């Protein structure tokens, strides 16, 4: 059911989400799992570096040791949910050095030959058809492909698919106040998210 829903959404939006610079959005496939996990680990690294600086080594290790594996498992479980929809952005990959080192997948072949496309980002969302509400969940762009409009394209694509499904309200959550989450906050503001309810998580070592 979830696969059929995603395919329907992709067909509805194919003509309106052509992307830019050789980027296209398509439905997540099981074969994308390893690449998506690698993108998540690379994109969230600055966030967890900030947690480490703020919390110190002992508290960070208690709460966040092995976060890369947990993040990969979280995304994999999400993709299996019936009410989940997941898309990836594919970008053309040119000769070696054209778009940076990335996370290592899909690098140019021997002699700098052209390869691609490569999954450059992903976005997950949840839908509640009865309440006509949606939630944008885990999403990221490979650092090597950032600042090229891919995150903006993914947000626009998902919001358009939600409009087509009659969704009335959409929410997204991200860190507030810290520098590591600033790009995410700015991206959501550009996408049109204007109502904000700040939330703070506090810790006490005993």
PDB file of C-alpha atoms in Angstrom:
ATOM      1  CA  UNK A   1       0.000   0.000   0.000  1.00  0.00           C
ATOM      2  CA  UNK A   2       2.763   2.456   0.941  1.00  0.00           C
ATOM      3  CA  UNK A   3       4.693   1.679  -2.266  1.00  0.00           C
ATOM      4  CA  UNK A   4       1.588   2.224  -4.392  1.00  0.00           C
ATOM      5  CA  UNK A   5       0.911   5.535  -2.644  1.00  0.00           C
ATOM      6  CA  UNK A   6       4.437   6.769  -3.251  1.00  0.00           C
ATOM      7  CA  UNK A   7       4.311   5.728  -6.901  1.00  0.00           C
ATOM      8  CA  UNK A   8       1.036   7.588  -7.340  1.00  0.00           C
ATOM      9  CA  UNK A   9       2.487  10.704  -5.769  1.00  0.00           C
ATOM     10  CA  UNK A  10       5.569  10.514  -7.966  1.00  0.00           C
ATOM     11  CA  UNK A  11       3.442  10.180 -11.117  1.00  0.00           C
ATOM     12  CA  UNK A  12       1.257  13.126 -10.096  1.00  0.00           C
ATOM     13  CA  UNK A  13       4.239  15.373  -9.505  1.00  0.00           C
ATOM     14  CA  UNK A  14       6.662  14.258 -12.210  1.00  0.00           C
ATOM     15  CA  UNK A  15       5.956  17.118 -14.582  1.00  0.00           C
ATOM     16  CA  UNK A  16       6.060  19.784 -11.860  1.00  0.00           C
ATOM     17  CA  UNK A  17       9.287  18.692 -10.133  1.00  0.00           C
ATOM     18  CA  UNK A  18      11.864  18.437 -12.869  1.00  0.00           C
ATOM     19  CA  UNK A  19      14.581  19.711 -10.540  1.00  0.00           C
ATOM     20  CA  UNK A  20      17.533  21.829 -11.560  1.00  0.00           C
ATOM     21  CA  UNK A  21      21.046  21.238 -12.750  1.00  0.00           C
ATOM     22  CA  UNK A  22      20.388  17.591 -13.600  1.00  0.00           C
ATOM     23  CA  UNK A  23      18.651  16.838 -10.278  1.00  0.00           C
ATOM     24  CA  UNK A  24      15.465  14.776 -10.175  1.00  0.00           C
ATOM     25  CA  UNK A  25      13.294  13.473  -7.335  1.00  0.00           C
ATOM     26  CA  UNK A  26      12.124   9.869  -7.269  1.00  0.00           C
ATOM     27  CA  UNK A  27      10.633   7.383  -4.821  1.00  0.00           C
ATOM     28  CA  UNK A  28      12.988   5.743  -2.318  1.00  0.00           C
ATOM     29  CA  UNK A  29      13.933   2.154  -3.205  1.00  0.00           C
ATOM     30  CA  UNK A  30      15.368  -0.523  -0.872  1.00  0.00           C
ATOM     31  CA  UNK A  31      18.669  -0.321  -2.719  1.00  0.00           C
ATOM     32  CA  UNK A  32      19.036   3.297  -1.575  1.00  0.00           C
ATOM     33  CA  UNK A  33      19.281   2.338   2.114  1.00  0.00           C
ATOM     34  CA  UNK A  34      23.075   2.280   2.433  1.00  0.00           C
ATOM     35  CA  UNK A  35      23.484   5.555   0.556  1.00  0.00           C
ATOM     36  CA  UNK A  36      20.794   7.268   2.626  1.00  0.00           C
ATOM     37  CA  UNK A  37      22.438   6.069   5.842  1.00  0.00           C
ATOM     38  CA  UNK A  38      25.794   7.450   4.665  1.00  0.00           C
ATOM     39  CA  UNK A  39      24.223  10.811   3.820  1.00  0.00           C
ATOM     40  CA  UNK A  40      22.539  10.946   7.232  1.00  0.00           C
ATOM     41  CA  UNK A  41      25.809  10.239   9.058  1.00  0.00           C
ATOM     42  CA  UNK A  42      27.669  12.925   7.101  1.00  0.00           C
ATOM     43  CA  UNK A  43      24.925  15.546   7.335  1.00  0.00           C
ATOM     44  CA  UNK A  44      24.252  15.079  11.063  1.00  0.00           C
ATOM     45  CA  UNK A  45      27.938  15.033  12.056  1.00  0.00           C
ATOM     46  CA  UNK A  46      28.072  18.807  12.770  1.00  0.00           C
ATOM     47  CA  UNK A  47      24.964  18.508  14.955  1.00  0.00           C
ATOM     48  CA  UNK A  48      26.503  15.783  17.101  1.00  0.00           C
ATOM     49  CA  UNK A  49      29.807  17.644  17.230  1.00  0.00           C
ATOM     50  CA  UNK A  50      27.817  20.487  18.766  1.00  0.00           C
ATOM     51  CA  UNK A  51      26.191  18.111  21.250  1.00  0.00           C
ATOM     52  CA  UNK A  52      29.632  16.843  22.253  1.00  0.00           C
ATOM     53  CA  UNK A  53      30.917  20.362  22.835  1.00  0.00           C
ATOM     54  CA  UNK A  54      27.869  21.297  24.901  1.00  0.00           C
ATOM     55  CA  UNK A  55      27.506  18.083  26.925  1.00  0.00           C
ATOM     56  CA  UNK A  56      31.058  16.931  27.485  1.00  0.00           C
ATOM     57  CA  UNK A  57      32.387  13.470  26.728  1.00  0.00           C
ATOM     58  CA  UNK A  58      30.740  11.513  29.552  1.00  0.00           C
ATOM     59  CA  UNK A  59      27.214  12.811  29.035  1.00  0.00           C
ATOM     60  CA  UNK A  60      27.549  12.665  25.241  1.00  0.00           C
ATOM     61  CA  UNK A  61      28.682   9.040  25.393  1.00  0.00           C
ATOM     62  CA  UNK A  62      25.766   8.165  27.685  1.00  0.00           C
ATOM     63  CA  UNK A  63      23.131   9.657  25.389  1.00  0.00           C
ATOM     64  CA  UNK A  64      24.622   9.520  21.918  1.00  0.00           C
ATOM     65  CA  UNK A  65      27.268   6.781  21.624  1.00  0.00           C
ATOM     66  CA  UNK A  66      26.716   4.924  18.344  1.00  0.00           C
ATOM     67  CA  UNK A  67      24.396   7.605  16.994  1.00  0.00           C
ATOM     68  CA  UNK A  68      25.303   6.857  13.364  1.00  0.00           C
ATOM     69  CA  UNK A  69      24.016   3.278  13.608  1.00  0.00           C
ATOM     70  CA  UNK A  70      20.913   4.360  15.505  1.00  0.00           C
ATOM     71  CA  UNK A  71      20.145   7.042  12.915  1.00  0.00           C
ATOM     72  CA  UNK A  72      20.479   4.507  10.093  1.00  0.00           C
ATOM     73  CA  UNK A  73      18.172   2.089  11.928  1.00  0.00           C
ATOM     74  CA  UNK A  74      15.669   4.858  12.648  1.00  0.00           C
ATOM     75  CA  UNK A  75      15.448   5.757   8.960  1.00  0.00           C
ATOM     76  CA  UNK A  76      15.206   2.100   7.911  1.00  0.00           C
ATOM     77  CA  UNK A  77      12.314   1.508  10.327  1.00  0.00           C
ATOM     78  CA  UNK A  78      10.637   4.678   9.131  1.00  0.00           C
ATOM     79  CA  UNK A  79      10.751   3.528   5.517  1.00  0.00           C
ATOM     80  CA  UNK A  80       8.809   0.395   6.494  1.00  0.00           C
ATOM     81  CA  UNK A  81       5.885   2.300   8.030  1.00  0.00           C
ATOM     82  CA  UNK A  82       2.569   2.141   6.199  1.00  0.00           C
ATOM     83  CA  UNK A  83       1.852   5.858   6.507  1.00  0.00           C
ATOM     84  CA  UNK A  84       5.382   6.939   5.548  1.00  0.00           C
ATOM     85  CA  UNK A  85       6.543   8.364   2.250  1.00  0.00           C
ATOM     86  CA  UNK A  86      10.207   8.725   1.339  1.00  0.00           C
ATOM     87  CA  UNK A  87      11.860  10.317  -1.679  1.00  0.00           C
ATOM     88  CA  UNK A  88      15.431  10.789  -2.815  1.00  0.00           C
ATOM     89  CA  UNK A  89      17.053  13.413  -5.017  1.00  0.00           C
ATOM     90  CA  UNK A  90      19.394  12.127  -7.698  1.00  0.00           C
ATOM     91  CA  UNK A  91      22.136  14.404  -9.036  1.00  0.00           C
ATOM     92  CA  UNK A  92      24.362  13.916 -12.039  1.00  0.00           C
ATOM     93  CA  UNK A  93      27.969  13.132 -11.126  1.00  0.00           C
ATOM     94  CA  UNK A  94      30.684  14.375 -13.455  1.00  0.00           C
ATOM     95  CA  UNK A  95      34.391  13.801 -13.658  1.00  0.00           C
ATOM     96  CA  UNK A  96      36.364  13.534 -10.437  1.00  0.00           C
ATOM     97  CA  UNK A  97      36.514  16.812  -8.537  1.00  0.00           C
ATOM     98  CA  UNK A  98      33.442  18.402 -10.135  1.00  0.00           C
ATOM     99  CA  UNK A  99      31.281  18.166  -7.027  1.00  0.00           C
ATOM    100  CA  UNK A 100      33.611  17.377  -4.132  1.00  0.00           C
ATOM    101  CA  UNK A 101      34.396  14.233  -2.195  1.00  0.00           C
ATOM    102  CA  UNK A 102      30.934  13.552  -0.782  1.00  0.00           C
ATOM    103  CA  UNK A 103      30.522  10.470   1.371  1.00  0.00           C
ATOM    104  CA  UNK A 104      32.551   8.336  -1.014  1.00  0.00           C
ATOM    105  CA  UNK A 105      29.744   6.654  -2.952  1.00  0.00           C
ATOM    106  CA  UNK A 106      29.457   7.171  -6.673  1.00  0.00           C
ATOM    107  CA  UNK A 107      32.834   8.810  -7.187  1.00  0.00           C
ATOM    108  CA  UNK A 108      34.106   9.279 -10.707  1.00  0.00           C
ATOM    109  CA  UNK A 109      35.507   6.188 -12.328  1.00  0.00           C
ATOM    110  CA  UNK A 110      39.049   5.514 -13.479  1.00  0.00           C
ATOM    111  CA  UNK A 111      40.378   8.252 -15.680  1.00  0.00           C
ATOM    112  CA  UNK A 112      37.716  10.733 -14.548  1.00  0.00           C
ATOM    113  CA  UNK A 113      34.944   9.163 -16.640  1.00  0.00           C
ATOM    114  CA  UNK A 114      31.424  10.451 -16.103  1.00  0.00           C
ATOM    115  CA  UNK A 115      29.215   8.468 -13.727  1.00  0.00           C
ATOM    116  CA  UNK A 116      25.795   8.954 -12.211  1.00  0.00           C
ATOM    117  CA  UNK A 117      23.209   9.756 -11.258  1.00  0.00           C
ATOM    118  CA  UNK A 118      23.905   9.519  -7.533  1.00  0.00           C
ATOM    119  CA  UNK A 119      21.528   9.902  -4.592  1.00  0.00           C
ATOM    120  CA  UNK A 120      22.414  13.318  -3.173  1.00  0.00           C
ATOM    121  CA  UNK A 121      19.661  13.759  -0.583  1.00  0.00           C
ATOM    122  CA  UNK A 122      16.488  12.301   0.878  1.00  0.00           C
ATOM    123  CA  UNK A 123      13.333  13.360   2.671  1.00  0.00           C
ATOM    124  CA  UNK A 124      10.844  11.409   4.808  1.00  0.00           C
ATOM    125  CA  UNK A 125       7.308  12.389   5.752  1.00  0.00           C
ATOM    126  CA  UNK A 126       4.279  11.023   7.587  1.00  0.00           C
ATOM    127  CA  UNK A 127       0.664  11.522   6.559  1.00  0.00           C
ATOM    128  CA  UNK A 128      -2.558  11.387   8.490  1.00  0.00           C
ATOM    129  CA  UNK A 129      -5.221  11.257   5.784  1.00  0.00           C
ATOM    130  CA  UNK A 130      -8.078  11.370   8.281  1.00  0.00           C
ATOM    131  CA  UNK A 131      -6.855  14.549   9.986  1.00  0.00           C
ATOM    132  CA  UNK A 132      -5.386  15.852   6.711  1.00  0.00           C
ATOM    133  CA  UNK A 133      -2.066  16.601   8.386  1.00  0.00           C
ATOM    134  CA  UNK A 134       1.531  15.859   7.514  1.00  0.00           C
ATOM    135  CA  UNK A 135       4.920  15.814   9.209  1.00  0.00           C
ATOM    136  CA  UNK A 136       8.297  16.246   7.535  1.00  0.00           C
ATOM    137  CA  UNK A 137      10.724  13.962   9.347  1.00  0.00           C
ATOM    138  CA  UNK A 138      14.345  12.949   8.720  1.00  0.00           C
ATOM    139  CA  UNK A 139      15.806  14.673   5.684  1.00  0.00           C
ATOM    140  CA  UNK A 140      19.324  15.589   4.610  1.00  0.00           C
ATOM    141  CA  UNK A 141      21.574  16.447   1.688  1.00  0.00           C
ATOM    142  CA  UNK A 142      25.081  15.055   1.263  1.00  0.00           C
ATOM    143  CA  UNK A 143      27.476  17.860   2.345  1.00  0.00           C
ATOM    144  CA  UNK A 144      29.186  17.593  -1.064  1.00  0.00           C
ATOM    145  CA  UNK A 145      25.893  18.534  -2.744  1.00  0.00           C
ATOM    146  CA  UNK A 146      24.750  21.206  -0.306  1.00  0.00           C
ATOM    147  CA  UNK A 147      24.171  24.837  -1.362  1.00  0.00           C
ATOM    148  CA  UNK A 148      22.941  23.691  -4.771  1.00  0.00           C
ATOM    149  CA  UNK A 149      19.201  23.979  -4.102  1.00  0.00           C
ATOM    150  CA  UNK A 150      18.621  20.254  -3.553  1.00  0.00           C
ATOM    151  CA  UNK A 151      17.149  20.640  -0.070  1.00  0.00           C
ATOM    152  CA  UNK A 152      14.862  23.378  -1.352  1.00  0.00           C
ATOM    153  CA  UNK A 153      13.782  21.144  -4.231  1.00  0.00           C
ATOM    154  CA  UNK A 154      12.985  18.237  -1.885  1.00  0.00           C
ATOM    155  CA  UNK A 155      10.926  20.441   0.438  1.00  0.00           C
ATOM    156  CA  UNK A 156       9.002  21.967  -2.462  1.00  0.00           C
ATOM    157  CA  UNK A 157       8.373  18.552  -4.002  1.00  0.00           C
ATOM    158  CA  UNK A 158       6.995  17.052  -0.783  1.00  0.00           C
ATOM    159  CA  UNK A 159       4.805  20.053   0.010  1.00  0.00           C
ATOM    160  CA  UNK A 160       3.321  19.947  -3.477  1.00  0.00           C
ATOM    161  CA  UNK A 161       2.550  16.244  -3.127  1.00  0.00           C
ATOM    162  CA  UNK A 162       0.847  16.981   0.207  1.00  0.00           C
ATOM    163  CA  UNK A 163      -1.265  19.723  -1.357  1.00  0.00           C
ATOM    164  CA  UNK A 164      -2.374  17.289  -4.029  1.00  0.00           C
ATOM    165  CA  UNK A 165      -3.471  14.863  -1.304  1.00  0.00           C
ATOM    166  CA  UNK A 166      -5.555  17.512   0.454  1.00  0.00           C
ATOM    167  CA  UNK A 167      -3.244  17.938   3.448  1.00  0.00           C
ATOM    168  CA  UNK A 168      -4.135  21.121   5.373  1.00  0.00           C
ATOM    169  CA  UNK A 169      -1.311  21.552   7.873  1.00  0.00           C
ATOM    170  CA  UNK A 170       2.313  20.394   7.880  1.00  0.00           C
ATOM    171  CA  UNK A 171       4.811  20.456  10.743  1.00  0.00           C
ATOM    172  CA  UNK A 172       8.548  19.923  11.014  1.00  0.00           C
ATOM    173  CA  UNK A 173      10.834  19.841  14.046  1.00  0.00           C
ATOM    174  CA  UNK A 174      14.474  20.842  14.289  1.00  0.00           C
ATOM    175  CA  UNK A 175      16.964  22.128  16.846  1.00  0.00           C
ATOM    176  CA  UNK A 176      16.542  25.704  17.987  1.00  0.00           C
ATOM    177  CA  UNK A 177      19.188  28.236  18.901  1.00  0.00           C
ATOM    178  CA  UNK A 178      22.339  26.235  18.099  1.00  0.00           C
ATOM    179  CA  UNK A 179      24.569  26.997  15.122  1.00  0.00           C
ATOM    180  CA  UNK A 180      24.528  23.403  13.815  1.00  0.00           C
ATOM    181  CA  UNK A 181      20.774  23.505  13.204  1.00  0.00           C
ATOM    182  CA  UNK A 182      20.779  27.007  11.710  1.00  0.00           C
ATOM    183  CA  UNK A 183      20.880  25.780   8.063  1.00  0.00           C
ATOM    184  CA  UNK A 184      17.868  23.516   8.707  1.00  0.00           C
ATOM    185  CA  UNK A 185      15.909  26.340  10.336  1.00  0.00           C
ATOM    186  CA  UNK A 186      16.694  28.626   7.416  1.00  0.00           C
ATOM    187  CA  UNK A 187      15.692  25.942   4.892  1.00  0.00           C
ATOM    188  CA  UNK A 188      12.304  25.413   6.543  1.00  0.00           C
ATOM    189  CA  UNK A 189      11.689  29.154   6.734  1.00  0.00           C
ATOM    190  CA  UNK A 190      12.425  29.420   2.998  1.00  0.00           C
ATOM    191  CA  UNK A 191       9.953  26.600   2.406  1.00  0.00           C
ATOM    192  CA  UNK A 192       7.258  28.658   4.140  1.00  0.00           C
ATOM    193  CA  UNK A 193       7.237  27.397   7.736  1.00  0.00           C
ATOM    194  CA  UNK A 194       6.576  30.561   9.738  1.00  0.00           C
ATOM    195  CA  UNK A 195       4.783  29.470  12.938  1.00  0.00           C
ATOM    196  CA  UNK A 196       7.358  28.419  15.533  1.00  0.00           C
ATOM    197  CA  UNK A 197       6.980  27.018  19.062  1.00  0.00           C
ATOM    198  CA  UNK A 198      10.415  26.982  20.753  1.00  0.00           C
ATOM    199  CA  UNK A 199      11.367  23.978  22.868  1.00  0.00           C
ATOM    200  CA  UNK A 200      14.403  23.409  25.079  1.00  0.00           C
ATOM    201  CA  UNK A 201      15.881  20.112  26.301  1.00  0.00           C
ATOM    202  CA  UNK A 202      17.811  20.454  29.559  1.00  0.00           C
ATOM    203  CA  UNK A 203      20.204  18.013  31.249  1.00  0.00           C
ATOM    204  CA  UNK A 204      21.426  17.594  34.824  1.00  0.00           C
ATOM    205  CA  UNK A 205      24.339  15.331  35.806  1.00  0.00           C
ATOM    206  CA  UNK A 206      23.796  13.803  39.280  1.00  0.00           C
TER     207      UNK A 206
END
